mmCIF file of C-alpha atoms and ligand atoms in Angstrom:
data_model
loop_
_atom_site.group_PDB
_atom_site.id
_atom_site.type_symbol
_atom_site.label_atom_id
_atom_site.label_comp_id
_atom_site.label_asym_id
_atom_site.label_seq_id
_atom_site.Cartn_x
_atom_site.Cartn_y
_atom_site.Cartn_z
ATOM 1 C CA UNK A 1 -58.436 -43.571 -113.364
ATOM 2 C CA UNK A 2 -58.912 -39.925 -111.709
ATOM 3 C CA UNK A 3 -62.267 -40.991 -110.279
ATOM 4 C CA UNK A 4 -60.765 -44.509 -108.953
ATOM 5 C CA UNK A 5 -57.640 -42.660 -107.657
ATOM 6 C CA UNK A 6 -60.180 -40.190 -106.107
ATOM 7 C CA UNK A 7 -61.803 -42.665 -104.553
ATOM 8 C CA UNK A 8 -58.894 -44.531 -103.005
ATOM 9 C CA UNK A 9 -57.750 -41.218 -101.867
ATOM 10 C CA UNK A 10 -61.314 -40.798 -99.714
ATOM 11 C CA UNK A 11 -60.837 -44.368 -98.572
ATOM 12 C CA UNK A 12 -57.919 -43.866 -96.981
ATOM 13 C CA UNK A 13 -58.923 -40.522 -95.030
ATOM 14 C CA UNK A 14 -61.741 -42.636 -94.374
ATOM 15 C CA UNK A 15 -59.829 -45.208 -92.842
ATOM 16 C CA UNK A 16 -57.549 -42.830 -91.178
ATOM 17 C CA UNK A 17 -60.879 -41.080 -89.258
ATOM 18 C CA UNK A 18 -61.867 -44.166 -88.331
ATOM 19 C CA UNK A 19 -58.898 -45.381 -86.836
ATOM 20 C CA UNK A 20 -58.467 -42.184 -84.818
ATOM 21 C CA UNK A 21 -62.159 -42.664 -83.638
ATOM 22 C CA UNK A 22 -61.690 -46.096 -82.497
ATOM 23 C CA UNK A 23 -57.700 -44.321 -80.507
ATOM 24 C CA UNK A 24 -59.774 -41.946 -79.126
ATOM 25 C CA UNK A 25 -62.739 -44.375 -77.523
ATOM 26 C CA UNK A 26 -60.348 -46.623 -76.164
ATOM 27 C CA UNK A 27 -58.914 -44.033 -73.742
ATOM 28 C CA UNK A 28 -61.869 -42.585 -73.125
ATOM 29 C CA UNK A 29 -64.152 -45.433 -72.863
ATOM 30 C CA UNK A 30 -61.917 -46.660 -69.936
ATOM 31 C CA UNK A 31 -61.624 -43.744 -68.283
ATOM 32 C CA UNK A 32 -65.285 -43.226 -68.412
ATOM 33 C CA UNK A 33 -65.935 -46.826 -66.968
ATOM 34 C CA UNK A 34 -63.929 -46.159 -64.053
ATOM 35 C CA UNK A 35 -66.715 -44.063 -62.258
ATOM 36 C CA UNK A 36 -69.216 -47.008 -62.469
ATOM 37 C CA UNK A 37 -66.772 -48.163 -59.472
ATOM 38 C CA UNK A 38 -67.998 -46.837 -56.154
ATOM 39 C CA UNK A 39 -66.054 -44.850 -53.813
ATOM 40 C CA UNK A 40 -64.846 -46.539 -51.066
ATOM 41 C CA UNK A 41 -66.423 -45.410 -47.731
ATOM 42 C CA UNK A 42 -64.991 -46.826 -44.460
ATOM 43 C CA UNK A 43 -67.378 -48.137 -41.579
ATOM 44 C CA UNK A 44 -66.657 -46.081 -38.876
ATOM 45 C CA UNK A 45 -67.127 -46.299 -35.078
ATOM 46 C CA UNK A 46 -70.921 -45.442 -34.883
ATOM 47 C CA UNK A 47 -71.776 -47.960 -38.160
ATOM 48 C CA UNK A 48 -73.858 -50.505 -36.552
ATOM 49 C CA UNK A 49 -75.237 -52.148 -39.927
ATOM 50 C CA UNK A 50 -75.324 -51.723 -43.459
ATOM 51 C CA UNK A 51 -78.120 -52.505 -45.759
ATOM 52 C CA UNK A 52 -78.920 -51.695 -49.509
ATOM 53 C CA UNK A 53 -81.990 -49.285 -50.506
ATOM 54 C CA UNK A 54 -83.267 -52.205 -52.202
ATOM 55 C CA UNK A 55 -84.437 -53.399 -49.093
ATOM 56 C CA UNK A 56 -86.695 -51.528 -48.879
ATOM 57 C CA UNK A 57 -87.833 -52.074 -52.433
ATOM 58 C CA UNK A 58 -86.539 -54.638 -54.590
ATOM 59 C CA UNK A 59 -87.541 -52.868 -57.753
ATOM 60 C CA UNK A 60 -84.120 -51.235 -57.794
ATOM 61 C CA UNK A 61 -82.175 -54.700 -56.660
ATOM 62 C CA UNK A 62 -79.478 -55.081 -59.312
ATOM 63 C CA UNK A 63 -79.409 -52.401 -60.926
ATOM 64 C CA UNK A 64 -77.336 -49.528 -60.209
ATOM 65 C CA UNK A 65 -79.736 -47.758 -58.445
ATOM 66 C CA UNK A 66 -79.737 -49.734 -55.449
ATOM 67 C CA UNK A 67 -77.067 -48.425 -53.074
ATOM 68 C CA UNK A 68 -75.631 -48.688 -49.500
ATOM 69 C CA UNK A 69 -77.346 -47.390 -46.322
ATOM 70 C CA UNK A 70 -75.369 -46.675 -43.264
ATOM 71 C CA UNK A 71 -77.448 -47.451 -40.201
ATOM 72 C CA UNK A 72 -75.488 -45.634 -36.737
ATOM 73 C CA UNK A 73 -77.672 -46.950 -33.827
ATOM 74 C CA UNK A 74 -77.042 -45.310 -30.878
ATOM 75 C CA UNK A 75 -79.183 -48.602 -28.714
ATOM 76 C CA UNK A 76 -80.993 -45.925 -26.823
ATOM 77 C CA UNK A 77 -83.938 -44.491 -27.352
ATOM 78 C CA UNK A 78 -84.200 -41.056 -29.516
ATOM 79 C CA UNK A 79 -85.641 -39.973 -32.925
ATOM 80 C CA UNK A 80 -84.822 -41.362 -36.335
ATOM 81 C CA UNK A 81 -83.038 -39.486 -39.402
ATOM 82 C CA UNK A 82 -82.714 -39.810 -42.564
ATOM 83 C CA UNK A 83 -78.992 -38.159 -44.079
ATOM 84 C CA UNK A 84 -79.246 -37.936 -48.067
ATOM 85 C CA UNK A 85 -75.945 -36.969 -49.991
ATOM 86 C CA UNK A 86 -75.200 -36.982 -53.122
ATOM 87 C CA UNK A 87 -79.090 -36.482 -54.876
ATOM 88 C CA UNK A 88 -77.347 -34.459 -56.899
ATOM 89 C CA UNK A 89 -73.791 -35.912 -57.895
ATOM 90 C CA UNK A 90 -72.201 -32.489 -58.681
ATOM 91 C CA UNK A 91 -73.156 -31.058 -55.128
ATOM 92 C CA UNK A 92 -70.182 -32.843 -53.685
ATOM 93 C CA UNK A 93 -70.136 -31.160 -49.970
ATOM 94 C CA UNK A 94 -73.815 -33.082 -49.344
ATOM 95 C CA UNK A 95 -71.724 -36.356 -50.728
ATOM 96 C CA UNK A 96 -68.454 -35.554 -48.501
ATOM 97 C CA UNK A 97 -70.742 -34.579 -45.254
ATOM 98 C CA UNK A 98 -72.694 -38.005 -45.927
ATOM 99 C CA UNK A 99 -69.224 -39.651 -45.304
ATOM 100 C CA UNK A 100 -67.655 -38.051 -42.545
ATOM 101 C CA UNK A 101 -71.122 -38.640 -40.536
ATOM 102 C CA UNK A 102 -70.437 -42.397 -41.513
ATOM 103 C CA UNK A 103 -66.911 -42.585 -40.681
ATOM 104 C CA UNK A 104 -66.887 -40.446 -37.902
ATOM 105 C CA UNK A 105 -69.969 -39.984 -35.705
ATOM 106 C CA UNK A 106 -71.089 -41.672 -32.582
ATOM 107 C CA UNK A 107 -75.164 -41.480 -32.022
ATOM 108 C CA UNK A 108 -75.688 -40.932 -28.283
ATOM 109 C CA UNK A 109 -79.370 -40.978 -28.464
ATOM 110 C CA UNK A 110 -81.538 -41.854 -31.501
ATOM 111 C CA UNK A 111 -80.543 -43.941 -34.791
ATOM 112 C CA UNK A 112 -78.792 -42.407 -37.498
ATOM 113 C CA UNK A 113 -79.093 -43.322 -41.542
ATOM 114 C CA UNK A 114 -76.863 -41.952 -43.883
ATOM 115 C CA UNK A 115 -77.146 -42.327 -47.645
ATOM 116 C CA UNK A 116 -74.236 -40.806 -49.239
ATOM 117 C CA UNK A 117 -74.908 -41.874 -52.768
ATOM 118 C CA UNK A 118 -78.725 -41.130 -53.191
ATOM 119 C CA UNK A 119 -78.767 -41.269 -56.650
ATOM 120 C CA UNK A 120 -75.998 -43.758 -57.426
ATOM 121 C CA UNK A 121 -76.841 -43.252 -61.323
ATOM 122 C CA UNK A 122 -75.859 -39.932 -61.222
ATOM 123 C CA UNK A 123 -72.674 -40.377 -59.275
ATOM 124 C CA UNK A 124 -71.860 -42.157 -62.670
ATOM 125 C CA UNK A 125 -71.160 -40.070 -65.132
ATOM 126 C CA UNK A 126 -70.534 -36.598 -65.582
ATOM 127 C CA UNK A 127 -72.824 -33.578 -67.144
ATOM 128 C CA UNK A 128 -72.160 -33.363 -71.239
ATOM 129 C CA UNK A 129 -70.438 -30.587 -72.748
ATOM 130 C CA UNK A 130 -69.460 -29.143 -69.205
ATOM 131 C CA UNK A 131 -65.594 -30.175 -69.199
ATOM 132 C CA UNK A 132 -66.014 -31.688 -65.524
ATOM 133 C CA UNK A 133 -62.999 -33.438 -64.087
ATOM 134 C CA UNK A 134 -64.311 -37.367 -63.064
ATOM 135 C CA UNK A 135 -62.840 -36.890 -59.733
ATOM 136 C CA UNK A 136 -61.180 -34.524 -56.988
ATOM 137 C CA UNK A 137 -58.707 -35.174 -54.363
ATOM 138 C CA UNK A 138 -59.006 -34.582 -50.578
ATOM 139 C CA UNK A 139 -55.080 -34.710 -49.040
ATOM 140 C CA UNK A 140 -55.329 -36.794 -45.639
ATOM 141 C CA UNK A 141 -52.543 -37.310 -43.334
ATOM 142 C CA UNK A 142 -52.098 -40.724 -45.238
ATOM 143 C CA UNK A 143 -52.102 -39.022 -48.932
ATOM 144 C CA UNK A 144 -54.661 -38.156 -51.301
ATOM 145 C CA UNK A 145 -58.229 -39.624 -51.578
ATOM 146 C CA UNK A 146 -59.924 -39.917 -54.652
ATOM 147 C CA UNK A 147 -63.609 -38.862 -54.906
ATOM 148 C CA UNK A 148 -66.235 -38.837 -57.849
ATOM 149 C CA UNK A 149 -67.876 -35.738 -59.119
ATOM 150 C CA UNK A 150 -70.560 -36.559 -60.751
ATOM 151 C CA UNK A 151 -73.780 -35.241 -62.881
ATOM 152 C CA UNK A 152 -77.272 -33.815 -61.478
ATOM 153 C CA UNK A 153 -78.818 -36.618 -63.004
ATOM 154 C CA UNK A 154 -79.074 -40.185 -63.833
ATOM 155 C CA UNK A 155 -76.760 -41.676 -66.635
ATOM 156 C CA UNK A 156 -78.745 -41.814 -69.561
ATOM 157 C CA UNK A 157 -76.666 -45.262 -70.112
ATOM 158 C CA UNK A 158 -79.708 -46.285 -66.989
ATOM 159 C CA UNK A 159 -82.681 -43.951 -68.434
ATOM 160 C CA UNK A 160 -82.875 -42.887 -71.909
ATOM 161 C CA UNK A 161 -84.392 -41.384 -73.975
ATOM 162 C CA UNK A 162 -85.756 -38.242 -72.155
ATOM 163 C CA UNK A 163 -88.897 -37.016 -73.477
ATOM 164 C CA UNK A 164 -89.625 -33.485 -74.687
ATOM 165 C CA UNK A 165 -91.592 -32.774 -71.628
ATOM 166 C CA UNK A 166 -91.571 -34.332 -68.139
ATOM 167 C CA UNK A 167 -94.548 -34.643 -66.324
ATOM 168 C CA UNK A 168 -94.538 -35.451 -63.016
ATOM 169 C CA UNK A 169 -96.952 -38.557 -62.164
ATOM 170 C CA UNK A 170 -99.002 -37.118 -59.129
ATOM 171 C CA UNK A 171 -99.176 -33.789 -60.073
ATOM 172 C CA UNK A 172 -99.436 -33.643 -63.381
ATOM 173 C CA UNK A 173 -96.728 -30.669 -63.542
ATOM 174 C CA UNK A 174 -94.808 -30.179 -66.433
ATOM 175 C CA UNK A 175 -91.125 -29.363 -66.891
ATOM 176 C CA UNK A 176 -87.905 -29.938 -69.443
ATOM 177 C CA UNK A 177 -87.732 -33.387 -70.801
ATOM 178 C CA UNK A 178 -84.289 -33.917 -68.619
ATOM 179 C CA UNK A 179 -85.828 -33.272 -65.750
ATOM 180 C CA UNK A 180 -86.895 -36.971 -65.887
ATOM 181 C CA UNK A 181 -83.716 -37.900 -65.022
ATOM 182 C CA UNK A 182 -83.507 -35.980 -61.813
ATOM 183 C CA UNK A 183 -83.813 -38.108 -58.787
ATOM 184 C CA UNK A 184 -85.374 -34.337 -57.151
ATOM 185 C CA UNK A 185 -88.071 -34.108 -59.341
ATOM 186 C CA UNK A 186 -89.399 -37.754 -59.170
ATOM 187 C CA UNK A 187 -90.587 -38.174 -55.305
ATOM 188 C CA UNK A 188 -92.686 -39.866 -53.829
ATOM 189 C CA UNK A 189 -91.960 -42.040 -56.232
ATOM 190 C CA UNK A 190 -94.095 -45.043 -58.460
ATOM 191 C CA UNK A 191 -93.665 -48.650 -58.306
ATOM 192 C CA UNK A 192 -94.005 -48.906 -62.286
ATOM 193 C CA UNK A 193 -92.047 -45.645 -63.315
ATOM 194 C CA UNK A 194 -89.157 -44.682 -64.630
ATOM 195 C CA UNK A 195 -85.347 -46.005 -62.935
ATOM 196 C CA UNK A 196 -85.196 -42.712 -61.197
ATOM 197 C CA UNK A 197 -89.346 -42.760 -60.044
ATOM 198 C CA UNK A 198 -88.005 -46.657 -58.668
ATOM 199 C CA UNK A 199 -85.276 -45.078 -56.701
ATOM 200 C CA UNK A 200 -87.158 -42.185 -55.405
ATOM 201 C CA UNK A 201 -89.919 -44.606 -54.161
ATOM 202 C CA UNK A 202 -87.198 -46.970 -52.468
ATOM 203 C CA UNK A 203 -86.088 -44.031 -50.527
ATOM 204 C CA UNK A 204 -89.767 -43.262 -49.725
ATOM 205 C CA UNK A 205 -90.754 -46.724 -48.693
ATOM 206 C CA UNK A 206 -87.358 -46.399 -46.553
ATOM 207 C CA UNK A 207 -89.050 -43.796 -44.620
ATOM 208 C CA UNK A 208 -92.441 -45.268 -44.304
ATOM 209 C CA UNK A 209 -90.529 -48.456 -43.036
ATOM 210 C CA UNK A 210 -88.234 -47.221 -40.324
ATOM 211 C CA UNK A 211 -90.336 -44.643 -39.088
ATOM 212 C CA UNK A 212 -88.215 -41.662 -40.326
ATOM 213 C CA UNK A 213 -88.325 -38.773 -38.010
ATOM 214 C CA UNK A 214 -86.789 -35.841 -39.683
ATOM 215 C CA UNK A 215 -85.386 -36.466 -44.108
ATOM 216 C CA UNK A 216 -82.702 -33.719 -44.432
ATOM 217 C CA UNK A 217 -81.521 -33.367 -48.418
ATOM 218 C CA UNK A 218 -78.180 -32.415 -48.710
ATOM 219 C CA UNK A 219 -77.385 -30.158 -51.602
ATOM 220 C CA UNK A 220 -75.418 -27.046 -53.037
ATOM 221 C CA UNK A 221 -76.110 -24.541 -55.463
ATOM 222 C CA UNK A 222 -74.573 -21.921 -57.518
ATOM 223 C CA UNK A 223 -74.222 -18.191 -55.832
ATOM 224 C CA UNK A 224 -76.324 -16.261 -58.323
ATOM 225 C CA UNK A 225 -78.994 -19.245 -57.435
ATOM 226 C CA UNK A 226 -81.545 -16.995 -54.751
ATOM 227 C CA UNK A 227 -81.852 -20.059 -52.517
ATOM 228 C CA UNK A 228 -78.629 -20.682 -51.516
ATOM 229 C CA UNK A 229 -76.429 -20.995 -47.818
ATOM 230 C CA UNK A 230 -80.109 -22.118 -46.348
ATOM 231 C CA UNK A 231 -82.493 -24.707 -45.294
ATOM 232 C CA UNK A 232 -85.691 -25.266 -47.283
ATOM 233 C CA UNK A 233 -88.497 -26.543 -44.605
ATOM 234 C CA UNK A 234 -91.546 -28.423 -45.295
ATOM 235 C CA UNK A 235 -94.717 -26.434 -43.562
ATOM 236 C CA UNK A 236 -94.802 -29.087 -40.572
ATOM 237 C CA UNK A 237 -90.661 -28.602 -40.420
ATOM 238 C CA UNK A 238 -90.685 -25.071 -40.439
ATOM 239 C CA UNK A 239 -90.626 -24.653 -36.505
ATOM 240 C CA UNK A 240 -87.240 -26.509 -35.847
ATOM 241 C CA UNK A 241 -85.673 -24.806 -39.076
ATOM 242 C CA UNK A 242 -86.495 -21.682 -37.632
ATOM 243 C CA UNK A 243 -85.063 -22.663 -34.793
ATOM 244 C CA UNK A 244 -81.434 -24.145 -35.963
ATOM 245 C CA UNK A 245 -81.462 -20.811 -38.116
ATOM 246 C CA UNK A 246 -81.173 -18.398 -34.689
ATOM 247 C CA UNK A 247 -78.609 -21.189 -33.243
ATOM 248 C CA UNK A 248 -76.761 -21.217 -36.185
ATOM 249 C CA UNK A 249 -76.764 -17.537 -36.174
ATOM 250 C CA UNK A 250 -75.540 -17.389 -32.931
ATOM 251 C CA UNK A 251 -72.466 -19.615 -33.921
ATOM 252 C CA UNK A 252 -71.810 -17.032 -36.530
ATOM 253 C CA UNK A 253 -73.042 -19.177 -38.984
ATOM 254 C CA UNK A 254 -75.511 -17.151 -41.581
ATOM 255 C CA UNK A 255 -77.941 -19.240 -43.055
ATOM 256 C CA UNK A 256 -81.701 -18.639 -44.253
ATOM 257 C CA UNK A 257 -84.683 -20.635 -44.114
ATOM 258 C CA UNK A 258 -87.450 -20.660 -47.110
ATOM 259 C CA UNK A 259 -91.016 -22.354 -46.557
ATOM 260 C CA UNK A 260 -91.160 -25.174 -49.531
ATOM 261 C CA UNK A 261 -93.219 -23.666 -51.870
ATOM 262 C CA UNK A 262 -96.365 -25.857 -52.390
ATOM 263 C CA UNK A 263 -96.577 -25.431 -56.062
ATOM 264 C CA UNK A 264 -92.899 -27.369 -56.933
ATOM 265 C CA UNK A 265 -93.750 -30.347 -57.046
ATOM 266 C CA UNK A 266 -91.380 -33.685 -57.159
ATOM 267 C CA UNK A 267 -88.774 -32.122 -54.748
ATOM 268 C CA UNK A 268 -87.902 -34.131 -51.368
ATOM 269 C CA UNK A 269 -88.776 -31.090 -49.243
ATOM 270 C CA UNK A 270 -92.471 -30.830 -50.561
ATOM 271 C CA UNK A 271 -93.126 -34.609 -51.206
ATOM 272 C CA UNK A 272 -91.621 -36.935 -48.731
ATOM 273 C CA UNK A 273 -93.270 -34.139 -46.025
ATOM 274 C CA UNK A 274 -96.846 -34.732 -47.721
ATOM 275 C CA UNK A 275 -96.545 -38.397 -48.416
ATOM 276 C CA UNK A 276 -94.676 -39.424 -45.186
ATOM 277 C CA UNK A 277 -94.838 -38.605 -41.572
ATOM 278 C CA UNK A 278 -91.414 -37.418 -41.626
ATOM 279 C CA UNK A 279 -90.172 -33.791 -41.204
ATOM 280 C CA UNK A 280 -88.693 -33.301 -44.530
ATOM 281 C CA UNK A 281 -85.566 -30.487 -45.067
ATOM 282 C CA UNK A 282 -83.131 -29.705 -47.556
ATOM 283 C CA UNK A 283 -79.999 -27.769 -46.965
ATOM 284 C CA UNK A 284 -78.395 -25.425 -49.830
ATOM 285 C CA UNK A 285 -74.541 -24.563 -50.047
ATOM 286 C CA UNK A 286 -72.738 -22.528 -52.051
ATOM 287 C CA UNK A 287 -70.810 -24.233 -54.974
ATOM 288 C CA UNK A 288 -68.982 -22.373 -57.416
ATOM 289 C CA UNK A 289 -68.484 -25.314 -59.560
ATOM 290 C CA UNK A 290 -71.800 -25.640 -60.588
ATOM 291 C CA UNK A 291 -72.597 -22.014 -61.612
ATOM 292 C CA UNK A 292 -73.018 -20.263 -65.045
ATOM 293 C CA UNK A 293 -70.827 -17.695 -64.503
ATOM 294 C CA UNK A 294 -67.927 -19.451 -63.588
ATOM 295 C CA UNK A 295 -64.588 -19.890 -65.396
ATOM 296 C CA UNK A 296 -62.699 -23.359 -65.797
ATOM 297 C CA UNK A 297 -64.045 -25.854 -63.928
ATOM 298 C CA UNK A 298 -61.327 -27.994 -62.558
ATOM 299 C CA UNK A 299 -60.434 -29.820 -58.496
ATOM 300 C CA UNK A 300 -59.267 -26.486 -57.533
ATOM 301 C CA UNK A 301 -61.943 -25.267 -58.113
ATOM 302 C CA UNK A 302 -64.361 -27.834 -57.116
ATOM 303 C CA UNK A 303 -62.117 -27.993 -53.592
ATOM 304 C CA UNK A 304 -60.629 -24.425 -52.762
ATOM 305 C CA UNK A 305 -64.338 -22.537 -54.691
ATOM 306 C CA UNK A 306 -62.041 -19.950 -55.556
ATOM 307 C CA UNK A 307 -63.052 -17.761 -58.709
ATOM 308 C CA UNK A 308 -62.293 -14.806 -60.605
ATOM 309 C CA UNK A 309 -66.047 -14.419 -62.069
ATOM 310 C CA UNK A 310 -67.894 -14.871 -59.126
ATOM 311 C CA UNK A 311 -65.513 -12.386 -57.227
ATOM 312 C CA UNK A 312 -66.219 -9.693 -60.131
ATOM 313 C CA UNK A 313 -70.050 -10.770 -59.932
ATOM 314 C CA UNK A 314 -70.206 -10.176 -56.157
ATOM 315 C CA UNK A 315 -68.305 -6.309 -57.059
ATOM 316 C CA UNK A 316 -71.055 -5.581 -59.867
ATOM 317 C CA UNK A 317 -74.279 -6.997 -56.843
ATOM 318 C CA UNK A 318 -74.967 -10.010 -58.877
ATOM 319 C CA UNK A 319 -74.947 -12.580 -56.546
ATOM 320 C CA UNK A 320 -77.454 -13.545 -53.595
ATOM 321 C CA UNK A 321 -74.340 -14.861 -51.247
ATOM 322 C CA UNK A 322 -70.830 -12.626 -50.261
ATOM 323 C CA UNK A 323 -68.097 -14.421 -52.096
ATOM 324 C CA UNK A 324 -64.425 -12.576 -51.445
ATOM 325 C CA UNK A 325 -61.212 -13.644 -53.002
ATOM 326 C CA UNK A 326 -61.217 -16.539 -50.386
ATOM 327 C CA UNK A 327 -63.712 -17.967 -52.201
ATOM 328 C CA UNK A 328 -65.943 -21.007 -50.867
ATOM 329 C CA UNK A 329 -64.114 -24.150 -50.331
ATOM 330 C CA UNK A 330 -65.115 -26.913 -50.069
ATOM 331 C CA UNK A 331 -64.261 -27.621 -46.063
ATOM 332 C CA UNK A 332 -66.727 -24.602 -45.412
ATOM 333 C CA UNK A 333 -69.432 -25.777 -47.501
ATOM 334 C CA UNK A 334 -69.456 -29.626 -45.683
ATOM 335 C CA UNK A 335 -68.874 -27.176 -42.067
ATOM 336 C CA UNK A 336 -72.081 -25.553 -42.721
ATOM 337 C CA UNK A 337 -73.916 -28.786 -43.976
ATOM 338 C CA UNK A 338 -72.766 -30.987 -40.523
ATOM 339 C CA UNK A 339 -73.209 -28.097 -38.393
ATOM 340 C CA UNK A 340 -76.668 -27.449 -39.866
ATOM 341 C CA UNK A 341 -77.852 -30.963 -39.514
ATOM 342 C CA UNK A 342 -76.890 -31.168 -35.894
ATOM 343 C CA UNK A 343 -78.647 -28.031 -35.172
ATOM 344 C CA UNK A 344 -81.581 -29.093 -36.298
ATOM 345 C CA UNK A 345 -81.539 -32.821 -34.643
ATOM 346 C CA UNK A 346 -80.987 -30.501 -31.206
ATOM 347 C CA UNK A 347 -84.147 -27.967 -32.575
ATOM 348 C CA UNK A 348 -86.186 -30.980 -32.682
ATOM 349 C CA UNK A 349 -84.715 -32.669 -29.574
ATOM 350 C CA UNK A 350 -85.764 -28.849 -27.689
ATOM 351 C CA UNK A 351 -89.055 -29.457 -28.715
ATOM 352 C CA UNK A 352 -89.176 -33.322 -27.732
ATOM 353 C CA UNK A 353 -86.514 -33.822 -25.321
ATOM 354 C CA UNK A 354 -86.599 -37.625 -25.571
ATOM 355 C CA UNK A 355 -86.624 -37.606 -29.049
ATOM 356 C CA UNK A 356 -83.190 -36.558 -29.912
ATOM 357 C CA UNK A 357 -80.645 -38.053 -32.472
ATOM 358 C CA UNK A 358 -77.524 -36.634 -30.211
ATOM 359 C CA UNK A 359 -74.178 -37.588 -32.775
ATOM 360 C CA UNK A 360 -71.260 -37.289 -30.965
ATOM 361 C CA UNK A 361 -67.400 -37.735 -32.234
ATOM 362 C CA UNK A 362 -67.959 -35.163 -35.225
ATOM 363 C CA UNK A 363 -65.742 -32.063 -36.096
ATOM 364 C CA UNK A 364 -67.067 -28.723 -35.436
ATOM 365 C CA UNK A 365 -67.681 -25.948 -37.773
ATOM 366 C CA UNK A 366 -64.386 -24.375 -36.373
ATOM 367 C CA UNK A 367 -62.058 -27.601 -36.688
ATOM 368 C CA UNK A 368 -63.027 -27.996 -39.882
ATOM 369 C CA UNK A 369 -62.640 -24.463 -41.349
ATOM 370 C CA UNK A 370 -58.943 -25.032 -39.254
ATOM 371 C CA UNK A 371 -57.880 -28.565 -40.165
ATOM 372 C CA UNK A 372 -59.663 -28.896 -43.519
ATOM 373 C CA UNK A 373 -61.833 -31.984 -44.202
ATOM 374 C CA UNK A 374 -58.223 -34.399 -44.534
ATOM 375 C CA UNK A 375 -58.121 -35.293 -40.871
ATOM 376 C CA UNK A 376 -61.492 -36.677 -40.628
ATOM 377 C CA UNK A 377 -61.433 -38.748 -43.404
ATOM 378 C CA UNK A 378 -60.377 -42.435 -43.351
ATOM 379 C CA UNK A 379 -56.883 -43.273 -44.707
ATOM 380 C CA UNK A 380 -56.979 -43.986 -48.832
ATOM 381 C CA UNK A 381 -55.210 -47.280 -48.086
ATOM 382 C CA UNK A 382 -57.286 -48.720 -45.596
ATOM 383 C CA UNK A 383 -58.972 -50.900 -48.785
ATOM 384 C CA UNK A 384 -55.641 -52.545 -49.106
ATOM 385 C CA UNK A 385 -55.958 -53.651 -45.719
ATOM 386 C CA UNK A 386 -54.095 -51.039 -43.731
ATOM 387 C CA UNK A 387 -55.239 -50.482 -40.358
ATOM 388 C CA UNK A 388 -58.194 -47.949 -39.735
ATOM 389 C CA UNK A 389 -57.346 -44.943 -38.602
ATOM 390 C CA UNK A 390 -58.433 -44.715 -35.052
ATOM 391 C CA UNK A 391 -61.944 -42.889 -34.275
ATOM 392 C CA UNK A 392 -61.739 -39.251 -33.519
ATOM 393 C CA UNK A 393 -61.815 -39.187 -29.676
ATOM 394 C CA UNK A 394 -65.624 -39.420 -28.019
ATOM 395 C CA UNK A 395 -65.225 -35.522 -27.596
ATOM 396 C CA UNK A 396 -68.374 -34.375 -24.777
ATOM 397 C CA UNK A 397 -71.034 -33.558 -26.658
ATOM 398 C CA UNK A 398 -71.594 -30.233 -25.987
ATOM 399 C CA UNK A 399 -75.045 -28.871 -24.616
ATOM 400 C CA UNK A 400 -76.764 -26.783 -26.788
ATOM 401 C CA UNK A 401 -78.515 -23.712 -25.934
ATOM 402 C CA UNK A 402 -82.038 -24.306 -25.222
ATOM 403 C CA UNK A 403 -81.630 -28.473 -24.719
ATOM 404 C CA UNK A 404 -82.684 -29.405 -21.312
ATOM 405 C CA UNK A 405 -81.497 -32.436 -20.737
HETATM 406 ZN ZN1 ZN B 501 -79.104 -29.895 -55.673
#
C-alpha cells in the first residue's frame, strides 16, 4: 500500500516537472526562433543591386549560411572593396557599421560590396551560459530600432556536433573543437567542408570572381585583449594600413597596426590575402560586453559600453586600452570602424589615385559622437510601407591629406 502511494506521489511529481519544462519551452522556443528572422536593412541611395552570397558558391544556396550581398556601384572607374560585418555576430560595431554603409553611402568612384551578416547563422542564436540579450535597440528620430545580438559561432542547429579538436583543413593547425564553427578560423574554406567552411569558401569565391582589391573584416574585442583599437593587416596590406594609421592619428583617432601572424591560420587577414589577390585587413574596436571581466551583460552595456568592473581593471593597469567612466559606447566604436575604412580607401588611392573607392554621404567620426547612430538609420517603420527617410545631404567628399586629385 505504502509502495503504491509512493509510486503515485512520484508520478504526480514527474508530471508536474514535465508540465513545467513544457511551459518553459513554450515560452523560450518562440522567443529563440525570432532570432532566425533577419533584421530589416533598408537599401540606401547608393545601393545598385542586392545579390546573394550563394551567387558565388551555390553550395550554400537554401541554407541559413546564405545571406545578402549589397552592391554600391558608382559606375565610375576605381577600386572594388568588400566590407564584412557580422563575422562574429556578438560584435555589433562591425554589423552596424556595415548597415550604416548600406543605408547611407554613395560611392563617387569605385565599387563597394557589403555583407552585414557574414556568418548569418551566428546571428540566429546567442552564446550559451552567457545570459546575453537577444536584441538591443538604437533610438532613431522615428523611434527605437531593434537589432539582433548573436554569437561568435555558427549555430549548432546548422553544424553539429563539434569535434574534440578542430583541424584547419589547409594548414593542419589544431584548435579547440568549438572553433570548428568560427567563420574566422575557416578561411579560405572548402567546397566539400563543414557548413562554416562552405560559407568561408563562398566569401573567398566572391573576392576572386569580383576581383576585390581591398577586403575589410569588421570585428570587436574585449578591453583585456592585446589587439584592440587596431588594424590587423596581411603583409601586402601593411603599407596602406600604416598610411591610414598616420591619417587617423592626425584626426585624433588613436589606433595601432599589427601584422597578420604567418602561423595563425584560418583568419581572414591571413588566408584571404594568401589565397586571393585582395589586400586583406581586419579591424578591432573595444567591446566591453565581450570581455571576461565585465559585470552584468544587458542592452545598456552593449549600447553605452559603461562597466564598473572594466573601470576598476583600468585603474589597476590591467587593460590594453584606456577605459574611463564614459565607457566605450557603440556610436564611438562604429565611428572608429567607418573612419578607419575610409582612411584605408584613401590610403590605397594615395598609392594609385585612379583606384579610389571614394565614398560620400557617410557621417563623420565627430557627427557620430555628437548625434549618435540613430539619425543615420532608416526608420524602424520603413518595413511597414512608410516612406524611407531622404538620404543624407550628399556632402562634398573632403579632400583627404596626401590625395592627389
Ligand atoms: Zn571578432
